[in-house]
mmCIF file of C-alpha atoms in Angstrom:
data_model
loop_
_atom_site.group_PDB
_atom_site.id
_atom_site.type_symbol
_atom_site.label_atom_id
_atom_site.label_comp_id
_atom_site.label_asym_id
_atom_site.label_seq_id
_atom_site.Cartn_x
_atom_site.Cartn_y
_atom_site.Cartn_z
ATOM 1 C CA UNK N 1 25.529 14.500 -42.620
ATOM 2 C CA UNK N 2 24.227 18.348 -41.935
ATOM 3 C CA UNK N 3 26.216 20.121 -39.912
ATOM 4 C CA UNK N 4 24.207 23.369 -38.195
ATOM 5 C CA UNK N 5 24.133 25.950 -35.601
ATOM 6 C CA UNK N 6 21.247 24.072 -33.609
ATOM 7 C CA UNK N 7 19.537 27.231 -32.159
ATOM 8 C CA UNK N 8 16.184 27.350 -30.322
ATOM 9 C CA UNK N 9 14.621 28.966 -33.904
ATOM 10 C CA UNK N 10 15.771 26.358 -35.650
ATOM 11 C CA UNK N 11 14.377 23.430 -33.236
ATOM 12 C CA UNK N 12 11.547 24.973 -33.438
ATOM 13 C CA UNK N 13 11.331 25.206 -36.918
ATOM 14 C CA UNK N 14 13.528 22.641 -38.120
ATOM 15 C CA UNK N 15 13.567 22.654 -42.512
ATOM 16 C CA UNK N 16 11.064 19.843 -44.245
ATOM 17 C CA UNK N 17 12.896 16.171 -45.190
ATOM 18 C CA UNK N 18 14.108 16.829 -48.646
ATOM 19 C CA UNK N 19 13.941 14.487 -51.264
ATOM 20 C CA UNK N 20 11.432 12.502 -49.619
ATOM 21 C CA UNK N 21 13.922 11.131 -46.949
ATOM 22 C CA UNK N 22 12.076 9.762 -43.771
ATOM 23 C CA UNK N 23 14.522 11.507 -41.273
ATOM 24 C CA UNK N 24 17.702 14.077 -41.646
ATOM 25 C CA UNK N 25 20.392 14.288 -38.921
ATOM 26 C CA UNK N 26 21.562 18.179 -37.955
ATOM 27 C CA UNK N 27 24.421 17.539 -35.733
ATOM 28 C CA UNK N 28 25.578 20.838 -33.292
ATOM 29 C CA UNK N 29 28.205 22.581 -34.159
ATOM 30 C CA UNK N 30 28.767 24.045 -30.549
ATOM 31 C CA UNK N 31 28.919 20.099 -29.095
ATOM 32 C CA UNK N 32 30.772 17.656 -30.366
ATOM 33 C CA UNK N 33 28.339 14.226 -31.061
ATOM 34 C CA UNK N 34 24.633 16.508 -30.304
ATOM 35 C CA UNK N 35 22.280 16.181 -32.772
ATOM 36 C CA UNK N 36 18.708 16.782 -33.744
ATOM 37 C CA UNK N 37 17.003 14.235 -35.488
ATOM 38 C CA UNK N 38 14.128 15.423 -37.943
ATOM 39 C CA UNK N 39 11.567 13.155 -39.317
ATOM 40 C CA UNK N 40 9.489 13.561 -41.952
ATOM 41 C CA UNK N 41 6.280 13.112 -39.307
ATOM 42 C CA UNK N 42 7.565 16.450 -38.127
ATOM 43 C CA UNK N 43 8.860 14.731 -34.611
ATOM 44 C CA UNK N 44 12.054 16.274 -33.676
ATOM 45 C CA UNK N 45 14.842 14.273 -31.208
ATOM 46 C CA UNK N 46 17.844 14.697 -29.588
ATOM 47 C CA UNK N 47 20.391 12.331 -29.471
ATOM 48 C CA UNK N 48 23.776 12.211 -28.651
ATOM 49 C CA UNK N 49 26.522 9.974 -29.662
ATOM 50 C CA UNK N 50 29.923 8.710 -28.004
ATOM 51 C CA UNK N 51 32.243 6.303 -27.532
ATOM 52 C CA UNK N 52 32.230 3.064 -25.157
ATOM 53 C CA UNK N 53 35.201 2.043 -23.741
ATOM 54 C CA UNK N 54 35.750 -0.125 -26.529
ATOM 55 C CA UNK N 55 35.916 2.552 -29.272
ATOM 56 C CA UNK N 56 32.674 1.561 -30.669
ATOM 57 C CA UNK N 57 30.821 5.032 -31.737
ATOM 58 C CA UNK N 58 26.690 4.826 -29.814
ATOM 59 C CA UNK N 59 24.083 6.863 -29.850
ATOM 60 C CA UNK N 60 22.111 8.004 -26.620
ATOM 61 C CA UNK N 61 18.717 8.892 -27.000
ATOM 62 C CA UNK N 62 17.956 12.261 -24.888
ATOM 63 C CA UNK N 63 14.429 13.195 -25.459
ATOM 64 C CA UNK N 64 11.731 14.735 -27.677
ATOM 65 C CA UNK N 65 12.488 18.646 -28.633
ATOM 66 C CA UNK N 66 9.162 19.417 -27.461
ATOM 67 C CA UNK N 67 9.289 18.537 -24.271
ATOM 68 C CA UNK N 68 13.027 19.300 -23.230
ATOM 69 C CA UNK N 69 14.877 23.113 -24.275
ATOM 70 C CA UNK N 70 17.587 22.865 -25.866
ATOM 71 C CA UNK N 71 20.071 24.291 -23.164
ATOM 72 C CA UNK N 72 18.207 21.153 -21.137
ATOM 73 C CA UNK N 73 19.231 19.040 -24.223
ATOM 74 C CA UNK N 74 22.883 20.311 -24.807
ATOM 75 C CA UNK N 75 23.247 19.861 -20.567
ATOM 76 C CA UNK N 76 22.218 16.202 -21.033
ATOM 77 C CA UNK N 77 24.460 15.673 -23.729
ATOM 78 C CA UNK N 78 27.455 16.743 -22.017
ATOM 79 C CA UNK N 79 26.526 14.286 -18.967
ATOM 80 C CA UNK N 80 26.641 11.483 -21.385
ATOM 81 C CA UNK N 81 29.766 12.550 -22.763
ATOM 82 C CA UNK N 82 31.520 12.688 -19.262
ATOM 83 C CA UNK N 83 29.313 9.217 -18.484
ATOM 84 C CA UNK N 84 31.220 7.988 -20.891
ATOM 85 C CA UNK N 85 34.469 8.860 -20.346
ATOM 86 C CA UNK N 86 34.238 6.658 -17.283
ATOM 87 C CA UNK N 87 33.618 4.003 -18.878
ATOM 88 C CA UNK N 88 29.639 3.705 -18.172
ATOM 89 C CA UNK N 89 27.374 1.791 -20.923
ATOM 90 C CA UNK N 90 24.758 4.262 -21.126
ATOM 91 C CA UNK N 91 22.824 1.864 -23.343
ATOM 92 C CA UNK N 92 22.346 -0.490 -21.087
ATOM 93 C CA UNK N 93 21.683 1.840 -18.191
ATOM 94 C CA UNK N 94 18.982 3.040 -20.654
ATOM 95 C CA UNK N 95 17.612 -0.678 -20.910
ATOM 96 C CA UNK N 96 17.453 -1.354 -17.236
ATOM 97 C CA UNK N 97 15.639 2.046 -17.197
ATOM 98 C CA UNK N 98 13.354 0.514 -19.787
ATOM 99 C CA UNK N 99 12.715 -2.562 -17.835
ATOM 100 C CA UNK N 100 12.179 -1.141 -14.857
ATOM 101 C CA UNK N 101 8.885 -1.640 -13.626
ATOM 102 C CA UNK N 102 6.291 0.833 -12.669
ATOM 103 C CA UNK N 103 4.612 0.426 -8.917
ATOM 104 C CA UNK N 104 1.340 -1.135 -10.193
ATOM 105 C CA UNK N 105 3.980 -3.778 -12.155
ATOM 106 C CA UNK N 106 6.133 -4.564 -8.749
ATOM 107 C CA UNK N 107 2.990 -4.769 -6.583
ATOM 108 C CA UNK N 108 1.166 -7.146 -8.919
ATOM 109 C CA UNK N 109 3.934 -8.870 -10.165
ATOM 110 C CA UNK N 110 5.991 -9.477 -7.254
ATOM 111 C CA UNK N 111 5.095 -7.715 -4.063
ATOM 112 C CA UNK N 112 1.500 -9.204 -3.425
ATOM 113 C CA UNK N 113 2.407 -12.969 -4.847
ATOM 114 C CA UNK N 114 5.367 -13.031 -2.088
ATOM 115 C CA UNK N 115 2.974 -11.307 0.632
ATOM 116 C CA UNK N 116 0.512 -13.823 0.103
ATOM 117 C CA UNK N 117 2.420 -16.628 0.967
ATOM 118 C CA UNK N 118 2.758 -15.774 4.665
ATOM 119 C CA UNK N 119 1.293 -12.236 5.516
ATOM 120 C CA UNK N 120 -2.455 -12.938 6.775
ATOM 121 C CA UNK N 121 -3.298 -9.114 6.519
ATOM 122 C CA UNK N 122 -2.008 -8.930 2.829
ATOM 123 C CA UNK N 123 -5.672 -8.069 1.590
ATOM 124 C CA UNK N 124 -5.577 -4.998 3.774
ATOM 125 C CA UNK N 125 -2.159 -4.291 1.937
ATOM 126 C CA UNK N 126 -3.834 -4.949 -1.621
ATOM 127 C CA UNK N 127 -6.894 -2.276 -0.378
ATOM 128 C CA UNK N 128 -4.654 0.320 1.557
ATOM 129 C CA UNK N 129 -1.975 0.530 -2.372
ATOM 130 C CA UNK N 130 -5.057 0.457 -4.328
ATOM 131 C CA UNK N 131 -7.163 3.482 -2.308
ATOM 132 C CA UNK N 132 -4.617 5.749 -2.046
ATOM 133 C CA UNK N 133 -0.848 5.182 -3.227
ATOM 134 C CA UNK N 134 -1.524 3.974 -6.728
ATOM 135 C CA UNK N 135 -3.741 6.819 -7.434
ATOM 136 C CA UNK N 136 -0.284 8.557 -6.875
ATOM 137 C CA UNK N 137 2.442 6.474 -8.350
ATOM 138 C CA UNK N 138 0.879 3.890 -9.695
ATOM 139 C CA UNK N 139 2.260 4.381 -13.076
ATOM 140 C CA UNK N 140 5.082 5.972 -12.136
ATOM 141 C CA UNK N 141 8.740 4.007 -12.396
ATOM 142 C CA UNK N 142 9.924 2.427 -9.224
ATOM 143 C CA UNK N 143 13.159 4.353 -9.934
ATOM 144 C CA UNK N 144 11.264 7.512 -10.144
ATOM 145 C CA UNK N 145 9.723 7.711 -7.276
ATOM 146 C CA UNK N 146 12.278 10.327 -4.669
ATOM 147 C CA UNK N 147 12.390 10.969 -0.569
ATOM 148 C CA UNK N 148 10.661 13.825 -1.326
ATOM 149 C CA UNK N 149 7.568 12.545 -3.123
ATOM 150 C CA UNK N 150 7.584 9.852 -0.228
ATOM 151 C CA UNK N 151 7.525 13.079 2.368
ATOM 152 C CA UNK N 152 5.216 15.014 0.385
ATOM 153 C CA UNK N 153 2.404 11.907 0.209
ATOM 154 C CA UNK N 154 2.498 11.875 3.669
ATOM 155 C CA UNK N 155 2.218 15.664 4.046
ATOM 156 C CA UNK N 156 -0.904 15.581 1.933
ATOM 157 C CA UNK N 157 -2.372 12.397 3.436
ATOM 158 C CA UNK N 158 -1.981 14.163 7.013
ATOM 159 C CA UNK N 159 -3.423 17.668 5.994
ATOM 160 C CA UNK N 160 -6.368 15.739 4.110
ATOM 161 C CA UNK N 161 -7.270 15.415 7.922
ATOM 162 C CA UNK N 162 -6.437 11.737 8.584
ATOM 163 C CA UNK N 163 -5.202 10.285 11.932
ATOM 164 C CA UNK N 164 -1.486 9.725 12.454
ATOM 165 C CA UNK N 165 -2.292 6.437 12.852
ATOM 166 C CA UNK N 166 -3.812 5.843 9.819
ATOM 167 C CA UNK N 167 -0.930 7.985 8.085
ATOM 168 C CA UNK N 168 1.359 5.983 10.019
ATOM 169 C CA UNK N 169 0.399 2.597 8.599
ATOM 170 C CA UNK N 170 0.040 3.888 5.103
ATOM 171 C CA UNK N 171 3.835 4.920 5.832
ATOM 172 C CA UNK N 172 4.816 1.583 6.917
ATOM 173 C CA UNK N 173 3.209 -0.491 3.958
ATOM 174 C CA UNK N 174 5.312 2.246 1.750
ATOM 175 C CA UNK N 175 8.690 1.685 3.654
ATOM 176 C CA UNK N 176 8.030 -2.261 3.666
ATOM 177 C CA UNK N 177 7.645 -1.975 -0.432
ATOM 178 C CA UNK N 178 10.516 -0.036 -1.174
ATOM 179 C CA UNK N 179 12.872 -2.020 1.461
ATOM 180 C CA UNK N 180 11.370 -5.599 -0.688
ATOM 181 C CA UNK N 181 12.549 -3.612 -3.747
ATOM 182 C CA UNK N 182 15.499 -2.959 -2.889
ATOM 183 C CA UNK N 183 16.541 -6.118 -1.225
ATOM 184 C CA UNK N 184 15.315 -7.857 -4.674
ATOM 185 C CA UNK N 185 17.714 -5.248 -6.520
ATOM 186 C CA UNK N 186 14.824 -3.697 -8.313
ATOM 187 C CA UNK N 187 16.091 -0.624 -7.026
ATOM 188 C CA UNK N 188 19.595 0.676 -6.212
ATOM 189 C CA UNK N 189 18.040 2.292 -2.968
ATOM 190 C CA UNK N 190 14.807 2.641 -1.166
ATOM 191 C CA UNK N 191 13.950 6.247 -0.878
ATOM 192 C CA UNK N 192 11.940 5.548 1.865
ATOM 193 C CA UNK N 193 14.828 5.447 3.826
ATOM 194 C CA UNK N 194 14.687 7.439 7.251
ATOM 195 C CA UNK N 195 11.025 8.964 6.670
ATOM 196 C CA UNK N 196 10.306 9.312 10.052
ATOM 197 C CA UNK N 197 7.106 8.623 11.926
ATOM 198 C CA UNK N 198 3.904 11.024 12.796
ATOM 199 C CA UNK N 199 3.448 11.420 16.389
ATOM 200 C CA UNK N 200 0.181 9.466 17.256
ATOM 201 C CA UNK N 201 -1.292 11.223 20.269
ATOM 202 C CA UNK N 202 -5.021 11.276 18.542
ATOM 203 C CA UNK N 203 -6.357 8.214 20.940
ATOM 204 C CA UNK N 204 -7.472 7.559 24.622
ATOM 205 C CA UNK N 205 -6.966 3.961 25.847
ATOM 206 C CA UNK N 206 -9.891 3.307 28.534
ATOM 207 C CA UNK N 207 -12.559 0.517 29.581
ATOM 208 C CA UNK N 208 -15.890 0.485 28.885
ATOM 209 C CA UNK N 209 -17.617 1.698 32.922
ATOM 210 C CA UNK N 210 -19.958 -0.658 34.251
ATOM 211 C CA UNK N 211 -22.809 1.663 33.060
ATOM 212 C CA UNK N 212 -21.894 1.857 29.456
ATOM 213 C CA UNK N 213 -21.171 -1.964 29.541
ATOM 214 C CA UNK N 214 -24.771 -2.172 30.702
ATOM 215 C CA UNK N 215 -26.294 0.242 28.332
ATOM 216 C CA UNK N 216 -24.755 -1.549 25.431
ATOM 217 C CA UNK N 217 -26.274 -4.807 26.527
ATOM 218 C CA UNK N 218 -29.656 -3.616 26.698
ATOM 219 C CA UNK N 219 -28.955 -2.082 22.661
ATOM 220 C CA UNK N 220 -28.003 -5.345 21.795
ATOM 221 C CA UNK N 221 -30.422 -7.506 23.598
ATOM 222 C CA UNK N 222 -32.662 -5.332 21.587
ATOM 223 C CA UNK N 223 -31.054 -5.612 17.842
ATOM 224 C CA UNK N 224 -32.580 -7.511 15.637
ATOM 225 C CA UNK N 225 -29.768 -9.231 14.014
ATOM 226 C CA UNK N 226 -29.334 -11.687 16.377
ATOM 227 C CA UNK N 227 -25.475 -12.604 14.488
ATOM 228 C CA UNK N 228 -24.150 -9.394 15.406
ATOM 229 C CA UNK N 229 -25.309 -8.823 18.907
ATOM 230 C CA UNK N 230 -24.035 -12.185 20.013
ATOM 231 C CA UNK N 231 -20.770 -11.710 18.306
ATOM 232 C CA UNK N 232 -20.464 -8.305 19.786
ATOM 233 C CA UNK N 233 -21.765 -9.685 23.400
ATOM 234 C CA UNK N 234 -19.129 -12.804 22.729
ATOM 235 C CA UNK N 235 -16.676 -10.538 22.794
ATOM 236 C CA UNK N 236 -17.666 -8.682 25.783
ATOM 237 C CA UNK N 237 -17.237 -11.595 28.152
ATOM 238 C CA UNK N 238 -14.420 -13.594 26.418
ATOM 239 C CA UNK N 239 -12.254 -10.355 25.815
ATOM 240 C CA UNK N 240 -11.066 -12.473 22.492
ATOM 241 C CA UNK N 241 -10.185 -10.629 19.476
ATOM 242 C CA UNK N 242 -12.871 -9.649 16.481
ATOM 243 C CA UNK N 243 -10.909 -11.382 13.921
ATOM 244 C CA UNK N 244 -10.454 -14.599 16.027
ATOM 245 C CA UNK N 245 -14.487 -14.793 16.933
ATOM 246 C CA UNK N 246 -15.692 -14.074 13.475
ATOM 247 C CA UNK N 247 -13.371 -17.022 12.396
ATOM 248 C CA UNK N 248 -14.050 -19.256 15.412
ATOM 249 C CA UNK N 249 -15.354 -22.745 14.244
ATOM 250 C CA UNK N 250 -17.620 -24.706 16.567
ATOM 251 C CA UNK N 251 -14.140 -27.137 15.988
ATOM 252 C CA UNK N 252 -12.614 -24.694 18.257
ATOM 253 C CA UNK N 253 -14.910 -24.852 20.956
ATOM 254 C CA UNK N 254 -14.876 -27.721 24.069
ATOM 255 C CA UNK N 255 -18.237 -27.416 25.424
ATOM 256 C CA UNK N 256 -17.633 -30.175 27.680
ATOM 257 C CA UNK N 257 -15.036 -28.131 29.605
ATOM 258 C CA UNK N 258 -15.825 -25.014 28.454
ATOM 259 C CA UNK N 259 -12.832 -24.244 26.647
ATOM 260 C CA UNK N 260 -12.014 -21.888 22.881
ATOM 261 C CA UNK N 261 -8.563 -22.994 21.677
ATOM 262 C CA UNK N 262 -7.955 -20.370 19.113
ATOM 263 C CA UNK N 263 -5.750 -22.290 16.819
ATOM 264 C CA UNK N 264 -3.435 -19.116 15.592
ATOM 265 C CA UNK N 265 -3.481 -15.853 17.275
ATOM 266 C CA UNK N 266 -1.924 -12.923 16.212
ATOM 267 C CA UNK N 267 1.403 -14.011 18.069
ATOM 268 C CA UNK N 268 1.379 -16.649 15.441
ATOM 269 C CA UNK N 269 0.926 -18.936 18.068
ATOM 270 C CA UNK N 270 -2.405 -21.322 19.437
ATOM 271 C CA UNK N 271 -3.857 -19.814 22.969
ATOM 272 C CA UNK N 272 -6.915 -21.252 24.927
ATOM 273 C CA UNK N 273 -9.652 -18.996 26.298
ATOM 274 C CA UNK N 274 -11.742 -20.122 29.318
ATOM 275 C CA UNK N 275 -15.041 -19.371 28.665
ATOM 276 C CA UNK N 276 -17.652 -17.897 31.503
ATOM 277 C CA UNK N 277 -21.227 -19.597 32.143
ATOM 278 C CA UNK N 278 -22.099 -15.826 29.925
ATOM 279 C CA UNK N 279 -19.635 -17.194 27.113
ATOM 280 C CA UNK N 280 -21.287 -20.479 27.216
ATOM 281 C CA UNK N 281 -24.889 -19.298 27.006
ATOM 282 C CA UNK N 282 -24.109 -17.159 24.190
ATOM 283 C CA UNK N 283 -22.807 -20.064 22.211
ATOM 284 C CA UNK N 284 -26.212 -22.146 23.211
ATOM 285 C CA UNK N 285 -28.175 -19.581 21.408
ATOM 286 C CA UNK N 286 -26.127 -19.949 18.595
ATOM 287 C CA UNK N 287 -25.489 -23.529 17.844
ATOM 288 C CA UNK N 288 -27.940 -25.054 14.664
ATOM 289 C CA UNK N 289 -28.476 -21.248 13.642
ATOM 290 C CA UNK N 290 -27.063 -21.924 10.511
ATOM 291 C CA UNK N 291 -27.173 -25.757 9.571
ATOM 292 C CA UNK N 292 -24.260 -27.340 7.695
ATOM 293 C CA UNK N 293 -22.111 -24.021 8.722
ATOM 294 C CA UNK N 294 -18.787 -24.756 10.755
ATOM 295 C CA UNK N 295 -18.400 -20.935 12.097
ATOM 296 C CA UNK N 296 -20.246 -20.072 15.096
ATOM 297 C CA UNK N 297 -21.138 -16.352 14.341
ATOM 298 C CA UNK N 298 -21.919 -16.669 10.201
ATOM 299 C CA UNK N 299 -23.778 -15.138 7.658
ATOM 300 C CA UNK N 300 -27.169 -16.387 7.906
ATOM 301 C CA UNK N 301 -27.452 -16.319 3.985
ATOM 302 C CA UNK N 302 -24.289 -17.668 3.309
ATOM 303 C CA UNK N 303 -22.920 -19.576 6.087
ATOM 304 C CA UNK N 304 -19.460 -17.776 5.886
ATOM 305 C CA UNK N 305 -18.214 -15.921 9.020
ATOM 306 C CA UNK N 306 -19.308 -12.552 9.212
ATOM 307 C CA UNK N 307 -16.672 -10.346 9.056
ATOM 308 C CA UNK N 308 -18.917 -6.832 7.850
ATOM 309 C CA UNK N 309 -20.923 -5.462 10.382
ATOM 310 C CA UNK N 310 -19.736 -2.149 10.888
ATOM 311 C CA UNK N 311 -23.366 -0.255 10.326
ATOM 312 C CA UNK N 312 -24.788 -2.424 12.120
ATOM 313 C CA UNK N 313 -22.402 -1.657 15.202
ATOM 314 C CA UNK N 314 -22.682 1.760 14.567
ATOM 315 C CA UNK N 315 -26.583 1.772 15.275
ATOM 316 C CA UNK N 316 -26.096 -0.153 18.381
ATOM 317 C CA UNK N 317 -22.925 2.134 19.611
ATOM 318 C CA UNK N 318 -24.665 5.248 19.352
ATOM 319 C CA UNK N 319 -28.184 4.117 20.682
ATOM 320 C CA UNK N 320 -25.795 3.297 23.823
ATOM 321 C CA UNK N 321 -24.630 6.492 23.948
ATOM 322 C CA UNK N 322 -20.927 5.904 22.779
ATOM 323 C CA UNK N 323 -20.489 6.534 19.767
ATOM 324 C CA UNK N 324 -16.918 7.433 19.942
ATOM 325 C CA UNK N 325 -15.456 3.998 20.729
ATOM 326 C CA UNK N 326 -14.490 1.184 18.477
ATOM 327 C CA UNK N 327 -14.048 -2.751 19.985
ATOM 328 C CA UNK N 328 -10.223 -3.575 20.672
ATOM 329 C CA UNK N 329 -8.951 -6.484 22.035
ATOM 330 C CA UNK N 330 -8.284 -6.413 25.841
ATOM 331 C CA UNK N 331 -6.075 -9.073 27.347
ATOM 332 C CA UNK N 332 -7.273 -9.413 30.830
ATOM 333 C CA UNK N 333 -9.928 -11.721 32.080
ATOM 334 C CA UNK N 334 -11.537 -9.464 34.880
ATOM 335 C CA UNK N 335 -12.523 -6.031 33.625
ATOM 336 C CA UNK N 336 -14.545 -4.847 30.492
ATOM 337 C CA UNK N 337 -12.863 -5.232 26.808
ATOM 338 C CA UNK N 338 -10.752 -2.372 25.547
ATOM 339 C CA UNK N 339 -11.980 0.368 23.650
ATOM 340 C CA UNK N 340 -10.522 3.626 22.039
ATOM 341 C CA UNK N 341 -11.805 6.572 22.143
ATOM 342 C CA UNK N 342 -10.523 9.300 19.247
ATOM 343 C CA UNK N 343 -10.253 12.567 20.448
#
């Protein structure tokens, strides 16, 4: 056992393995149980051993000398020795460390199989982790991850010139993670913890006027994709949702009495929509479009609903001179459906 003045010289420069030994052990003389470990690769460790509270003499790894000082070193080794003296088994604090999973683990592994099984919007979870926070932390440790990294994502998301709104719900999906993680015990506590909200005052709530309702009737009487235009013109007169009349089955619809029983709203509950002599001639068009579909507004080449028709909408918004609105749902029969307008 070698017995040195570890000095910053000397890590640096620690002698060859003599004798062709694979490693050599230069313990501190400054600090009781610090040592260097040389091997004969040239890799240089620190280490420091102690006591458990059974007597039995351990060694704690601390890190690689080229990546920590050695006053960083010697101030880790003196937290292990007073870790120890209360009676804490750092070697199995360093194993749960070891199996602690990294964010790409916990979402894969156990955030987006529980999700799944009763969250209908867990695909916009999967896309909203994979386009933005796992490019930050996706490899990091779930431990790792601090308040302020949490504070500074959503610093740099907001100064990258997105809406509060979109900020927000990137926050929320982040909160929601960390709370799972901690309620499962992955972690001791979330660090999302009191990360408060962005002030989302970057929207205008107002109907559609009668002469913009009419001017977007005439752009869609005159698209050619006859799927989209009657989706977008079902939706006009029924006030329904998007995501309940892409996915409404001609099962759905009474034609007889002129009644859409939406099966499961976003209340999580069934609802029934009376639909207008507009409504009904709308669905006219539409029934044998697409033979041996069961959705009323699908894909002509697939006979699955269509759920992307954002350029589409885009042409047709703009050629009725608003392009600054986006469809919303609007929960009144007898006025125009709800749109937003972003400032």
């Amino acid at each position: 056992m070698a017995r040195v003045n570890l000095t910053s010289g000397f890590v640096q420069s620690p002698p060859p393995c003599p004798g062709g030994r694979v490693k050599v052990d230069y313990y501190d003389t400054q600090l009781s149980g610090f040592l260097l470990e040389v091997r004969s690769t040239g890799k240089s460790t620190y280490y420091q051993r102690y006591q458990d509270k059974y007597g039995r003499t351990k060694q704690a790894r601390i890190g690689y000398a080229n990546s920590l000082t050695l006053e960083e070193a010697r101030g880790k080794a003196r937290q292990i020795q007073s870790q120890a003296l209360m009676g804490m088994d750092l070697n199995l604090e360093q194993e749960k460390l070891k199996a602690m999973p990294t964010m790409n683990q916990f979402m894969e592994e156990q955030y987006l199989p529980y999700v799944k099984g009763y969250k209908r919007s867990w695909k916009t979870d999967e896309s909203m982790y994979v386009n933005r926070i796992k490019l930050v932390w996706g490899n990091m440790k779930m431990s790792e991850i601090t308040k302020q990294d949490i504070e500074l994502f959503r610093t740099n998301f907001s100064n990258a010139g997105f809406k509060p709104a979109t900020v927000n719900r990137h926050m929320a999906l982040i909160k929601y993670i960390f709370s799972l993680a901690e309620k499962w015990e992955v972690i001791a506590k979330s660090p999302a913890r009191d990360i408060s909200r962005l002030e989302e005052n970057n929207i205008i709530e107002r109907y559609l006027t009668a002469t913009e309702t009419q001017n977007l009737l005439k752009e869609l009487k005159a698209c050619k994709h006859n799927t989209v235009s009657d989706l977008i013109e079902f939706l006009i007169v029924t006030g329904a949702r998007k995501s309940e009349a892409t996915q409404a089955k001609w099962s759905y619809m009474d034609l007889e009495y002129g009644v859409w029983t939406v099966p499961l709203s976003k209340s999580g509950h069934s609802r029934q929509i009376i639909l207008s002599q507009a409504a009904m001639e709308i669905l006219g068009r539409r029934k044998g479009l697409v033979k041996d579909s069961e959705y009323v507004f699908a894909n002509l080449n697939t006979g699955q609903p269509l759920n992307n028709f954002y350029r589409i909408w885009d042409r047709i918004r703009k050629a009725a001179g608003i392009p600054d609105v986006r469809i919303k749902w609007a929960p009144c029969q007898d006025r125009f459906p709800l749109f937003l307008s972003y400032i």
